[in-house]
Coordinates of C-alpha atoms and ligand atoms in Angstrom, one line a residue:
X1480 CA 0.0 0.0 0.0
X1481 CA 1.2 3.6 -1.0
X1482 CA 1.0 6.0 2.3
X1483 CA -1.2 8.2 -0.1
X1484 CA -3.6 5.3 0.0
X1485 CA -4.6 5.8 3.7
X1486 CA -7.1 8.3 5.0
X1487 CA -5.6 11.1 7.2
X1488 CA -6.7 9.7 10.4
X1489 CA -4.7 6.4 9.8
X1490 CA -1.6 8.5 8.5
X1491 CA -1.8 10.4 11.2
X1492 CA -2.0 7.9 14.1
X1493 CA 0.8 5.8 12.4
X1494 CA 3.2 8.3 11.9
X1495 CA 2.6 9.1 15.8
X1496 CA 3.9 8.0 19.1
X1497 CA 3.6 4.8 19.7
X1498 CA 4.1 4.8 23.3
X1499 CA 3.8 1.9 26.3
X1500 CA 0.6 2.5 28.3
X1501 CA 1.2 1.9 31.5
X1502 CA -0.4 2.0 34.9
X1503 CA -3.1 4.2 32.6
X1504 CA -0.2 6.6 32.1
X1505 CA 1.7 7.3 28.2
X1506 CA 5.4 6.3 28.8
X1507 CA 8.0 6.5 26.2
X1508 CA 10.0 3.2 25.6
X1509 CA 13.3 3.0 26.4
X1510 CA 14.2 -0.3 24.7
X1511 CA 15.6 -0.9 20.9
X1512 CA 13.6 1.3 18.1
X1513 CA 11.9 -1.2 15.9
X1514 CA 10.8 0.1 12.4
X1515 CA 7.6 -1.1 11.3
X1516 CA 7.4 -1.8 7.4
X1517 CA 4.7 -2.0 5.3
X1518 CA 5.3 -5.3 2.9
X1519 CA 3.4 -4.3 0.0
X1520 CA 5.6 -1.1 -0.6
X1521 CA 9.0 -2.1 1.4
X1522 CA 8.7 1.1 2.8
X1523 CA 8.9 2.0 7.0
X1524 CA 5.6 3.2 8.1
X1525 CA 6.7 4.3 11.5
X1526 CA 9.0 3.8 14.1
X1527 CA 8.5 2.3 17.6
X1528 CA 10.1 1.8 21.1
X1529 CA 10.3 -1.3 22.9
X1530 CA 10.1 -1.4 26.2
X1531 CA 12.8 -2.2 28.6
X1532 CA 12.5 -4.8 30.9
X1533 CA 12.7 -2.5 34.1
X1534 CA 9.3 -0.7 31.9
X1535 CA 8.0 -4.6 32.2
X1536 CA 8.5 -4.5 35.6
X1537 CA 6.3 -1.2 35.9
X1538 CA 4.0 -2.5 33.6
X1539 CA 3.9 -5.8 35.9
X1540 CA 3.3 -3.8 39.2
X1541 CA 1.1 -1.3 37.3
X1542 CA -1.2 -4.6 36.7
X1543 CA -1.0 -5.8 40.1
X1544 CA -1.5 -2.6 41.8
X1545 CA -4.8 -2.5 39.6
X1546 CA -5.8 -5.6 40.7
X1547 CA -5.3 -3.9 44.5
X1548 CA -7.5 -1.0 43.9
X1549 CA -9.7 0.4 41.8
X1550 CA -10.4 -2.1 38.7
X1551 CA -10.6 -5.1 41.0
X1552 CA -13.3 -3.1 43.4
X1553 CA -14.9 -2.8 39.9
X1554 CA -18.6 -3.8 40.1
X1555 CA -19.0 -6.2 37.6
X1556 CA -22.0 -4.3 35.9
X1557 CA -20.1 -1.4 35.6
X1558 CA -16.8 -4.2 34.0
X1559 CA -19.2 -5.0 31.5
X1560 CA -20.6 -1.7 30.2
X1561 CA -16.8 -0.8 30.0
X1562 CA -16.4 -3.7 27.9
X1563 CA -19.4 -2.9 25.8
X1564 CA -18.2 1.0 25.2
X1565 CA -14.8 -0.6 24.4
X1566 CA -16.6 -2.8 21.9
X1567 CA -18.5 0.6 20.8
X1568 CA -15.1 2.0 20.2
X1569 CA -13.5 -0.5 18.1
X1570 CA -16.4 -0.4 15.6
X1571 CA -16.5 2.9 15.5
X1572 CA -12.6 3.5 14.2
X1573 CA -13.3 -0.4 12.6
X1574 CA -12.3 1.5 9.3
X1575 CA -9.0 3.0 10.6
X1576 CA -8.4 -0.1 12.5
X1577 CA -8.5 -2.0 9.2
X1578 CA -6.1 0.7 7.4
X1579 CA -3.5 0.3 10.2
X1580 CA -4.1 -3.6 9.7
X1581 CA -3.8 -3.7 6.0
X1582 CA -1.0 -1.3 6.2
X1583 CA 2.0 -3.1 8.9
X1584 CA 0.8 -7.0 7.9
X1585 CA 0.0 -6.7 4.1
X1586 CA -3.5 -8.7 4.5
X1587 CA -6.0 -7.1 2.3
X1588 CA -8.1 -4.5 3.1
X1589 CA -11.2 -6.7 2.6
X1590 CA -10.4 -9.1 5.3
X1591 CA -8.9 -6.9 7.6
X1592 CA -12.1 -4.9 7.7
X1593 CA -14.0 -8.4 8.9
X1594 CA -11.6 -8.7 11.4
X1595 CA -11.3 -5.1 12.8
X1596 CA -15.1 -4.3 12.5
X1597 CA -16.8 -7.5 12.7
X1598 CA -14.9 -10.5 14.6
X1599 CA -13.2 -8.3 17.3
X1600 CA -15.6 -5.8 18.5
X1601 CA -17.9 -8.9 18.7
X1602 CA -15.6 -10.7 21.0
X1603 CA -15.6 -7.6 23.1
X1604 CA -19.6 -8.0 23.5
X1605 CA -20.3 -11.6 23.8
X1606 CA -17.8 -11.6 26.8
X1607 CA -18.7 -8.0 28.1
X1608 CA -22.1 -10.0 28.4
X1609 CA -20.0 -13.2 30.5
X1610 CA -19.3 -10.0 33.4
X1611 CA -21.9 -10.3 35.5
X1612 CA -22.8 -14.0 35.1
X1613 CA -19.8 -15.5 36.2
X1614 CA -20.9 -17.7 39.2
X1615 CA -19.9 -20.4 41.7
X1616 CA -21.9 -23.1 43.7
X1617 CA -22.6 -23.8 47.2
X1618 CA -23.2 -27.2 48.3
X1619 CA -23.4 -29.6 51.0
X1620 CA -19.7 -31.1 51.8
X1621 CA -19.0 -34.5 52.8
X1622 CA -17.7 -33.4 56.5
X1623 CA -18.8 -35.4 59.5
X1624 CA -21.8 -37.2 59.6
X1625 CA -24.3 -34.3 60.2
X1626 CA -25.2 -33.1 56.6
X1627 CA -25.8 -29.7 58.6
X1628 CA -23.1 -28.8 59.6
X1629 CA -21.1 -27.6 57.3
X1630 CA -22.0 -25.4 53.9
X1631 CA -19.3 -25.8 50.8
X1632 CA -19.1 -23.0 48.4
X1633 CA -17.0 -21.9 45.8
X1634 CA -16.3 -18.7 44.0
X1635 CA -14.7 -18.0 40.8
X1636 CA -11.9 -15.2 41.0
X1637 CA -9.5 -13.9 38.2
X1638 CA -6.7 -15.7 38.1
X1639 CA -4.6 -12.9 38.5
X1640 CA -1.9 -10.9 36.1
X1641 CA -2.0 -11.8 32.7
X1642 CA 0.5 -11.4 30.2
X1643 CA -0.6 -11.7 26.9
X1644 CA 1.7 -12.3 23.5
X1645 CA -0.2 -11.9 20.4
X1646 CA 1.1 -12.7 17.1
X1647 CA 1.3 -10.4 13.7
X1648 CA -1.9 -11.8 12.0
X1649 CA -5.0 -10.6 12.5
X1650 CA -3.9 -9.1 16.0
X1651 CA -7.5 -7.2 16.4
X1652 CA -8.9 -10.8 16.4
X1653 CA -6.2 -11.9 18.3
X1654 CA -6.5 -9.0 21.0
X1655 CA -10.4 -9.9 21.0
X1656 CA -9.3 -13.7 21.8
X1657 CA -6.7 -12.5 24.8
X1658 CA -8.3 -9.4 26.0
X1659 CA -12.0 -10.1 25.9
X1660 CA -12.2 -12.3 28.3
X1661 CA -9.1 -11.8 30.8
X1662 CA -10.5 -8.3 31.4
X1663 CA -14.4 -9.9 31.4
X1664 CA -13.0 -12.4 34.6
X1665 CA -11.6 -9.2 36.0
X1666 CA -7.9 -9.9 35.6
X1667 CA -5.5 -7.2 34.4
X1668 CA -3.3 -7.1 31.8
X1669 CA -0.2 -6.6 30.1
X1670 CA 0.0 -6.9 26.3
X1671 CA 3.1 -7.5 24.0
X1672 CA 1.7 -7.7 20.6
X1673 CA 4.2 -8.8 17.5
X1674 CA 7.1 -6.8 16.7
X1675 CA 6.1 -7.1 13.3
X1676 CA 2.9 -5.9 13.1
X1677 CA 1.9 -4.1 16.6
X1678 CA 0.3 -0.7 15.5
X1679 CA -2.9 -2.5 15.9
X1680 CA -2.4 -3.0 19.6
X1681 CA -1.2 0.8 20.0
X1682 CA -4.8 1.8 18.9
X1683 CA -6.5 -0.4 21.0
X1684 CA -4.3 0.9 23.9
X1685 CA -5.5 4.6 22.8
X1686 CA -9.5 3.2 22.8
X1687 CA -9.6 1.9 26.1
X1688 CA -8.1 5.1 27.6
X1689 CA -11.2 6.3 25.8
X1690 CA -13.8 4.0 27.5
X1691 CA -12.3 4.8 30.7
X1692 CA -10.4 1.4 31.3
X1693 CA -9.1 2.0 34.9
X1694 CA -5.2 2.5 35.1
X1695 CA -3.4 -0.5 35.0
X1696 CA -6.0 -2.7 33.9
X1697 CA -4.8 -3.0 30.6
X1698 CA -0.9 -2.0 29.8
X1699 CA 0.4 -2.2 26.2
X1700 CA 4.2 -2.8 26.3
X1701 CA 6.4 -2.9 22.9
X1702 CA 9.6 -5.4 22.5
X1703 CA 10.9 -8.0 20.5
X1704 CA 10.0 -11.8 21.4
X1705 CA 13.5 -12.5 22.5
X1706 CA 13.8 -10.0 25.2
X1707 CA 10.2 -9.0 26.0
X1708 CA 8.4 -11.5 25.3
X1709 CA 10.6 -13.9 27.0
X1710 CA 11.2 -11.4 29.7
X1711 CA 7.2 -11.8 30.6
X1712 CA 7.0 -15.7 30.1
X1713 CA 10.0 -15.9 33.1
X1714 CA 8.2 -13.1 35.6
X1715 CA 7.7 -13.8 38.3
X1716 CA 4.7 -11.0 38.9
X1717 CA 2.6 -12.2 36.0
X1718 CA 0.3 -15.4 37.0
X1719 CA -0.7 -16.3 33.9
X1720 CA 0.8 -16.4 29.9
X1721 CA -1.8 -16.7 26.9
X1722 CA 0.1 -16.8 24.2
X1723 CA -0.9 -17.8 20.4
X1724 CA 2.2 -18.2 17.8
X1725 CA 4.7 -20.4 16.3
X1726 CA 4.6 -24.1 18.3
X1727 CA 8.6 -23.5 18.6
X1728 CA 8.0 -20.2 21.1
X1729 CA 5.0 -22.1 22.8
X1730 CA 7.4 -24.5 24.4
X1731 CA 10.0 -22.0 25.2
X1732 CA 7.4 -20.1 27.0
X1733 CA 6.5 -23.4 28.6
X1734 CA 9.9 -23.9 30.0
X1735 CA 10.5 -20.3 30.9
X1736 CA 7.2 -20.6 32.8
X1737 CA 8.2 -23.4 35.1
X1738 CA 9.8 -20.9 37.3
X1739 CA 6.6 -19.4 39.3
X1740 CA 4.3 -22.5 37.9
X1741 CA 2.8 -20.2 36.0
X1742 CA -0.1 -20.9 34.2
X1743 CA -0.3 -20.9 30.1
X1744 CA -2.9 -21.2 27.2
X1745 CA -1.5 -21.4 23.9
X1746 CA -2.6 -21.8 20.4
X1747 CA -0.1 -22.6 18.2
X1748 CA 0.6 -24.1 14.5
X1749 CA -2.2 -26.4 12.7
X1750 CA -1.8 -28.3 9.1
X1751 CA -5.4 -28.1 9.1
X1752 CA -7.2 -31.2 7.0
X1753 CA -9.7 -30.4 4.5
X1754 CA -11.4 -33.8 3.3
X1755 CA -13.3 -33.7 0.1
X1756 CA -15.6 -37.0 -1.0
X1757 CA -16.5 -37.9 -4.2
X1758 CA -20.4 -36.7 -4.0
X1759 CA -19.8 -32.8 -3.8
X1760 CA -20.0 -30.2 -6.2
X1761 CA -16.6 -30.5 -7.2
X1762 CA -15.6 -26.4 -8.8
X1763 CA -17.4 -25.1 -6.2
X1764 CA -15.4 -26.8 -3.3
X1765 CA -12.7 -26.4 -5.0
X1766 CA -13.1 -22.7 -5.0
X1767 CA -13.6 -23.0 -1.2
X1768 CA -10.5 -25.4 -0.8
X1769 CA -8.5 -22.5 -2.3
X1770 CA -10.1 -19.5 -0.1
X1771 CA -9.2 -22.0 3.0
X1772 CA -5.6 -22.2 2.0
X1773 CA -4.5 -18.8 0.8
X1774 CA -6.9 -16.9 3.6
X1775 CA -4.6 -13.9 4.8
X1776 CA -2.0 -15.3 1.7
X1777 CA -1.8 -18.4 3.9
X1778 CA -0.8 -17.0 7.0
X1779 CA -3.5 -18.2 9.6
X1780 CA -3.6 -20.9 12.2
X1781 CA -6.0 -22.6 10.8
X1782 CA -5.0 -22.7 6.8
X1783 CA -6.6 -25.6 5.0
X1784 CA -3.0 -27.0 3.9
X1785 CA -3.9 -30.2 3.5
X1786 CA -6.5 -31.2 0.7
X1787 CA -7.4 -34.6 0.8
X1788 CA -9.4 -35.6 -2.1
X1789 CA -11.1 -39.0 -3.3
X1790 CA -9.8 -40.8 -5.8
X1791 CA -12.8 -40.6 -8.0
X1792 CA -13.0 -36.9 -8.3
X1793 CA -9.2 -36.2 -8.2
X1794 CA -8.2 -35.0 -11.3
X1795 CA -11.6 -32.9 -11.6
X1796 CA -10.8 -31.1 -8.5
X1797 CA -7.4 -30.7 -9.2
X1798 CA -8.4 -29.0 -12.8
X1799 CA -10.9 -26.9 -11.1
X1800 CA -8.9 -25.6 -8.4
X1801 CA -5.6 -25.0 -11.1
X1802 CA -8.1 -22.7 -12.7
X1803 CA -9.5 -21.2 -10.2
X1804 CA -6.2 -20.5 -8.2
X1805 CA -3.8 -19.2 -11.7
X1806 CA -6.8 -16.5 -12.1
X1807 CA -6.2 -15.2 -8.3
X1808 CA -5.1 -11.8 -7.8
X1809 CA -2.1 -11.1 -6.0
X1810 CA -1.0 -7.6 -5.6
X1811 CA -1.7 -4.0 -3.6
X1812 CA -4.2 -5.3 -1.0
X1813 CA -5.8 -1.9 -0.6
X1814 CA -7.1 -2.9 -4.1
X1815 CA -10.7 -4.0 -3.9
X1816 CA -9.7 -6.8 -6.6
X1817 CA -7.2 -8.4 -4.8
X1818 CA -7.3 -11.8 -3.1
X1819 CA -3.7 -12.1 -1.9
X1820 CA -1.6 -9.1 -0.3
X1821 CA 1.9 -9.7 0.4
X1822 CA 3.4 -11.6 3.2
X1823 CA 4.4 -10.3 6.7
X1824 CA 8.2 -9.8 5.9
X1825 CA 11.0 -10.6 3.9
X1826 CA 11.9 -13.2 6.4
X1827 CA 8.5 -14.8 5.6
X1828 CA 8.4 -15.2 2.0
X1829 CA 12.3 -16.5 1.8
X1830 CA 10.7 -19.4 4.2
X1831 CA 7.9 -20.0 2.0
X1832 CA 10.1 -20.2 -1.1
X1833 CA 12.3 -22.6 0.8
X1834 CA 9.1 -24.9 1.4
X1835 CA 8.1 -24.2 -2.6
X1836 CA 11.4 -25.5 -3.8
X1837 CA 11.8 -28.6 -1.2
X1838 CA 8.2 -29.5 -2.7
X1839 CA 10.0 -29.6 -5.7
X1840 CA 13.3 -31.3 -4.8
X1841 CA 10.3 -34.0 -3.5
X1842 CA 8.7 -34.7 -6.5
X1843 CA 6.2 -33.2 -5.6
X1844 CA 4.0 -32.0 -8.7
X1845 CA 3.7 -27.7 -9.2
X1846 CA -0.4 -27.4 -10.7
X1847 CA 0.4 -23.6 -10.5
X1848 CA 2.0 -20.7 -8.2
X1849 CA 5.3 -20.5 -10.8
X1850 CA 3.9 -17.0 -12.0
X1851 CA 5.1 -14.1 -11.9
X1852 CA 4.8 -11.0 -8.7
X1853 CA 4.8 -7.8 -8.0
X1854 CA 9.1 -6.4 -7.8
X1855 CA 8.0 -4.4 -5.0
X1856 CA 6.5 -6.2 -2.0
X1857 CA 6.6 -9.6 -0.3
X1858 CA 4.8 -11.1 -2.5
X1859 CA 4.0 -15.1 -3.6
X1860 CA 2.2 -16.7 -5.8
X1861 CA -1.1 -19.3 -4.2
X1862 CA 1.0 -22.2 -5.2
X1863 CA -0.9 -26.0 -5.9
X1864 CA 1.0 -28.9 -5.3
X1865 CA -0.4 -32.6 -6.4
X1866 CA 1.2 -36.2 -5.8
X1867 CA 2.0 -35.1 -2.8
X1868 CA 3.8 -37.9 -0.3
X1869 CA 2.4 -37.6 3.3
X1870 CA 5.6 -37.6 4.3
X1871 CA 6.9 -34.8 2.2
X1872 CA 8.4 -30.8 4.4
X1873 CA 5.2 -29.2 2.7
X1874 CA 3.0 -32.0 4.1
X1875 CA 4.3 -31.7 7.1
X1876 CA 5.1 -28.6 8.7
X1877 CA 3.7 -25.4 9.0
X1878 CA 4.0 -23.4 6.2
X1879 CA 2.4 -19.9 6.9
X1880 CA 2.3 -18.9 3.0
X1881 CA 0.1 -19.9 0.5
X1882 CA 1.3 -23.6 -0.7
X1883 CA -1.1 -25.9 -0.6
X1884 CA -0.7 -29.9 -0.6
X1885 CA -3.8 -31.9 -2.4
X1886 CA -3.3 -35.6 -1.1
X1887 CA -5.2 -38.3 -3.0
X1888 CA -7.3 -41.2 -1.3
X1889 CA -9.5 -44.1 -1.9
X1890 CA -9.8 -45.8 1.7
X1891 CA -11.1 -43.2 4.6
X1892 CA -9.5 -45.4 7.4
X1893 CA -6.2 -44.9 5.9
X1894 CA -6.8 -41.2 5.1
X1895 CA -8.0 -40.7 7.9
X1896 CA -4.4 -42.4 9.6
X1897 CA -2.5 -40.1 7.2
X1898 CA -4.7 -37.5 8.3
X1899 CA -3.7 -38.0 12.1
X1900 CA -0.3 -38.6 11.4
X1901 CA 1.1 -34.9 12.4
X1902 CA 2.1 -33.2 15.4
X1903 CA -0.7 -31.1 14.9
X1904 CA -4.3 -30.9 15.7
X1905 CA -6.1 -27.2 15.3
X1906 CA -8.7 -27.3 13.3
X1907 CA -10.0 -29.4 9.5
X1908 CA -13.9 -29.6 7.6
X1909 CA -15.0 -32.9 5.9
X1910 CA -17.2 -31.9 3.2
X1911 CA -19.6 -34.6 1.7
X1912 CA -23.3 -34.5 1.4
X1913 CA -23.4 -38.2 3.5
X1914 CA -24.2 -37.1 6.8
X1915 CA -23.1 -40.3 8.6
X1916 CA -19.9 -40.4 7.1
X1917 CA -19.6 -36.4 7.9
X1918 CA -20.0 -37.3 11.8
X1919 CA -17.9 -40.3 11.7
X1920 CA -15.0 -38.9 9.9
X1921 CA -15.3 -35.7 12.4
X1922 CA -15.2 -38.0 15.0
X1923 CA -12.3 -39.3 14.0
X1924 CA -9.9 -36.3 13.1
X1925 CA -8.0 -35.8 16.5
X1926 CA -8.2 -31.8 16.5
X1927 CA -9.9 -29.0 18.4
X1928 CA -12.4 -27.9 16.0
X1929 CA -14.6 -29.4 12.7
X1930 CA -16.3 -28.0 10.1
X1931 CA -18.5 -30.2 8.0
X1932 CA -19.1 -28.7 4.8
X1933 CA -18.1 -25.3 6.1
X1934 CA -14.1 -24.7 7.2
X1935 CA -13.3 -22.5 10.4
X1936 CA -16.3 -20.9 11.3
X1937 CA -15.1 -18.4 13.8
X1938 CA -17.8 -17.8 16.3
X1939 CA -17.4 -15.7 20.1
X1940 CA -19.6 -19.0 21.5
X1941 CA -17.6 -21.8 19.4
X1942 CA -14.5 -23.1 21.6
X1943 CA -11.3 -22.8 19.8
X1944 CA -8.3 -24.7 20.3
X1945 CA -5.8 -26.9 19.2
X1946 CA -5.0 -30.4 20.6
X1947 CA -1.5 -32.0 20.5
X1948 CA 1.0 -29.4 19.5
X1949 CA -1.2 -27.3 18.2
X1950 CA -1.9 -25.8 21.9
X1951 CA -3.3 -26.0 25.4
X1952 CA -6.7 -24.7 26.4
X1953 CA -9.3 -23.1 24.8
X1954 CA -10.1 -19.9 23.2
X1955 CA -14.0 -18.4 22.8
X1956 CA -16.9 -19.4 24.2
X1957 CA -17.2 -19.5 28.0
X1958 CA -14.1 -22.0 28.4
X1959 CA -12.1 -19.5 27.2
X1960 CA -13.3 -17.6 29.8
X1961 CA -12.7 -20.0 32.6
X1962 CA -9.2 -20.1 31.0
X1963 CA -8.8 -16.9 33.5
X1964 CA -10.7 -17.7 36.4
X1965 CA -9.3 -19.8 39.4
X1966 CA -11.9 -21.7 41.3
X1967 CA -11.3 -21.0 45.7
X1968 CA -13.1 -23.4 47.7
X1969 CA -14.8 -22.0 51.0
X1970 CA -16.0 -24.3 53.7
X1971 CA -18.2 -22.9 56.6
X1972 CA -19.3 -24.7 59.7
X1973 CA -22.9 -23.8 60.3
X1974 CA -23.6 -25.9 63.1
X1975 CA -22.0 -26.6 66.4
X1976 CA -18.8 -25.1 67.3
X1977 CA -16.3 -27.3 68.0
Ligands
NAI308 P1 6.6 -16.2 16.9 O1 5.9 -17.4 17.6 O2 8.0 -16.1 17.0 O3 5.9 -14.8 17.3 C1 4.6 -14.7 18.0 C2 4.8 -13.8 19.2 O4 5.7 -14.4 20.1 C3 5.4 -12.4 18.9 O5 4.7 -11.5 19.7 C4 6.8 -12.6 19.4 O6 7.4 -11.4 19.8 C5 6.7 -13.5 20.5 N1 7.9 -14.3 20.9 C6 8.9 -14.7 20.1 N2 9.8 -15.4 20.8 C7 9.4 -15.4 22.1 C8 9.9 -15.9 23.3 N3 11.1 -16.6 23.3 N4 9.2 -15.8 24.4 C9 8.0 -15.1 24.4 N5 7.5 -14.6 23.3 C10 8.2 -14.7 22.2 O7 6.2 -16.3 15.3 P2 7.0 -15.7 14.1 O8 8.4 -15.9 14.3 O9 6.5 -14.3 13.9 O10 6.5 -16.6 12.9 C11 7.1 -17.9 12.7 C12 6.1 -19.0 12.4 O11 5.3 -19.1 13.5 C13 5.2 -18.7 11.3 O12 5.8 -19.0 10.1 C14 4.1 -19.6 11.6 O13 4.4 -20.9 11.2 C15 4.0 -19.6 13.1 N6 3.0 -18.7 13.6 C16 1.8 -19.2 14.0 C17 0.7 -18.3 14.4 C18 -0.6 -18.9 14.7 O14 -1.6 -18.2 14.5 N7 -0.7 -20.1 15.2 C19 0.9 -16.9 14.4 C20 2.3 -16.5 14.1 C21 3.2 -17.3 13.7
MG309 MG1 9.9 -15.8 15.8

């Protein structure tokens, strides 16, 4: 995107401070400056400071402190109209938000306006309602012989300080998935979004000074994963990590985490299945198969990657979706034509090359993605691959760019093997008009989420989550709100004292 391209109040806010809100206050970073690039032009759109980690620490105590005072005294009416004006907010700029979106990650402007105007400000509601309806049970405890006795209740608290490491893509989503419902359980919060992409998170910052956030109830710090981000994984003042990224930084913030037991949700990598049968209409899934793969040019969780098609209708769907995928647009995502912006970074298309050619080295066969793109920007062609071996780098690992595998099969138990066989286990869709086999074949896929006949359906009351290495916990829905709530047992003798 050329800067021309963005409307004044985008320009404006980009090109300004960027500083860490902390304990409600503006503070200017005094860590490394981190230029922020926009990846269709090459060009920096801004400047940032990262924190340091003494400006953790603050951020830390600032958290705490709120915790102490005035946002955890908040009446849990008053939590969720906050979180409703928030929500209020964030569709309100949804239209800058998207501009700042499109313009430090590259995804098109289309899709960034679902997520900054539709998805996000809807998290921010569904769990602004969760505020006041977050309850415990009393009950009669097994103490003694004399039922009357004794009274067992339980409460559900926040679990405490949350630190909160969001990724580049789709971080007003992402913010929606990690801020939502922390602040909803009453937890405060310190945010480190992506180094790569964290302008986002610097507006939302800005908004909830506007809804009146309390101080310290949400701080924004800036830093690179490395320093920051591990800094807040090891601290010792934050109770809880929820994390979503690359599987490889999940376990390291695992590990670093051990040192206070801290608690952690993550939701990491996926090679998401998406299982065609022979009695579909064959183009039109096709078409789908393709928007699955090269959503946000490839660079979501829960990317269709792996096609696996029947035997019967193979070649049909492999025609349709060559067609379908050479005619894709790739180019200046603030184009209304476009269907595939750049990726991320430099850093990002050089890996997704590297996984284009080993598919090659592999045998494996190119359908189409050999075209030409755009000099300027980090761009790649949607590239097909067919006669794909399970066993193949591209059928394998996360690719984060727009490749996609098509794996052929006749026998469902031994797709459905091959389909099982990963370290992975996000999300897939079966698509067939055969209801029975639908359920059964859902069944069957070990992952956190199925579509049948739709793919990744993202919905504020639909859990999300990945099993195996694809995360812990879950995301949405009320148990991704009892992912910040700790459960405190209270027993009370009503009868006799002893
Ligand atoms: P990453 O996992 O390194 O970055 C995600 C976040 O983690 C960023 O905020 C980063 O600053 C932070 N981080 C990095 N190292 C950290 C550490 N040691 N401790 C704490 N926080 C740390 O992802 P990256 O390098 O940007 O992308 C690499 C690959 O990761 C992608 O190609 C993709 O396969 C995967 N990925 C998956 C995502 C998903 O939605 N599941 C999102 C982003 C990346
Ligand atoms: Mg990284």
């Amino acid at each position: 995107m050329t800067a021309h391209a963005l409307s004044p109040q985008a320009r404006e806010f980009i090109e300004g401070d960027h500083h860490l809100l902390i304990g409600g206050e503006w503070v200017r970073g005094r860590g490394a400056d981190i230029p922020i690039e926009n990846p269709a032009s090459e060009t920096v759109l801004t400047t940032i400071r990262a924190a340091s980690t003494e400006q953790l620490d603050h951020a830390v105590a600032a958290a705490r402190a709120a915790l102490n005072g005035l946002w955890g005294r908040m009446n849990v009416r008053d939590r969720g109209l906050l979180l409703n004006r928030f929500s209020a907010l964030i569709e309100r700029d949804a239209g800058i938000i998207a501009e700042i979106m499109t313009a430090e990650l590259g995804q098109t402007l289309a899709s960034s306006r679902g997520v900054a105007g539709s998805l996000s400000p809807a998290l921010f509601r569904y769990y602004a309602g969760w505020t006041d309806k977050i309850t415990g049970e009393a009950f009669d405890p097994i103490v003694g012989a004399d039922v009357q006795q004794f009274m067992g209740l339980t409460i559900r608290e926040p679990i405490g300080v949350v630190g909160a490491i969001i990724p580049w893509n789709a971080s007003p989503g992402m913010m929606g998935l990690k801020l939502a419902p922390s602040l909803a359980a009453g937890c405060a919060v310190v945010l480190k979004p992506a180094e790569l992409a964290p302008l986002c998170a610097s507006y939302f910052a800005r908004l909830w000074q506007e809804a009146g956030g309390p101080p310290g109830s949400l701080n924004v710090v800036h830093g690179h994963g490395a320093t920051i981000g591990a800094a807040m994984a090891s601290h010792d003042g934050i109770d809880k990590i929820t994390f979503t990224g690359s599987t490889a930084v999940g376990k390291a913030i695992v590990v670093a985490a051990a040192g206070n037991l801290k608690k952690v949700t993550l939701e990491l990598g996926g090679k998401s299945p998406f299982i065609v049968f022979p009695d579909v209409d064959v183009e039109a899934v096709a078409r789908t198969a393709a928007s699955w793969c090269f959503v946000a040019s490839g660079q979501a969780c829960i990317a269709a990657t792996r096609v696996f098609v029947h035997a019967d209708i193979h070649d049909r769907f492999v025609e349709a979706l060559g067609n379908h995928t050479r005619n894709l647009i790739v180019g200046d995502p603030t184009e209304p034509s476009t269907n595939l912006g750049p990726l991320v970074s430099a850093a990002q298309k050089q890996r997704v090359a590297g996984y284009i050619a080993s598919a090659k080295a592999e045998g494996a066969r190119m359908v189409c993605g050999d075209e030409p793109v755009p000099a300027v920007g980090h761009y790649v062609r949607p590239a097909v691959f067919t006669e794909v071996d399970p066993a193949m780098r591209i059928a394998r690992e996360e690719i984060f760019g727009p490749v996609m595998s098509v794996i052929r099969f006749d026998d469902e138990q031994r797709m459905l093997d091959t389909v099982n066989d990963t370290p992975f286990g996000l999300s897939g869709s079966v698509w067939t008009r055969d209801l029975e086999r639908a359920l059964r074949v859902a069944r069957r896929i070990d992952a956190g989420q199925i579509g049948v006949n739709v793919h990744g359906p993202m919905s504020p009351q639909t859990p999300f989550g990945g099993n195996k290495q694809s995360g812990w916990g879950r995301e949405f829905a009320r148990n991704g709100l009892e992912e910040f709530l700790k459960i405190k047992a209270i027993t009370i003798r009503i009868g006799d004292r002893p």
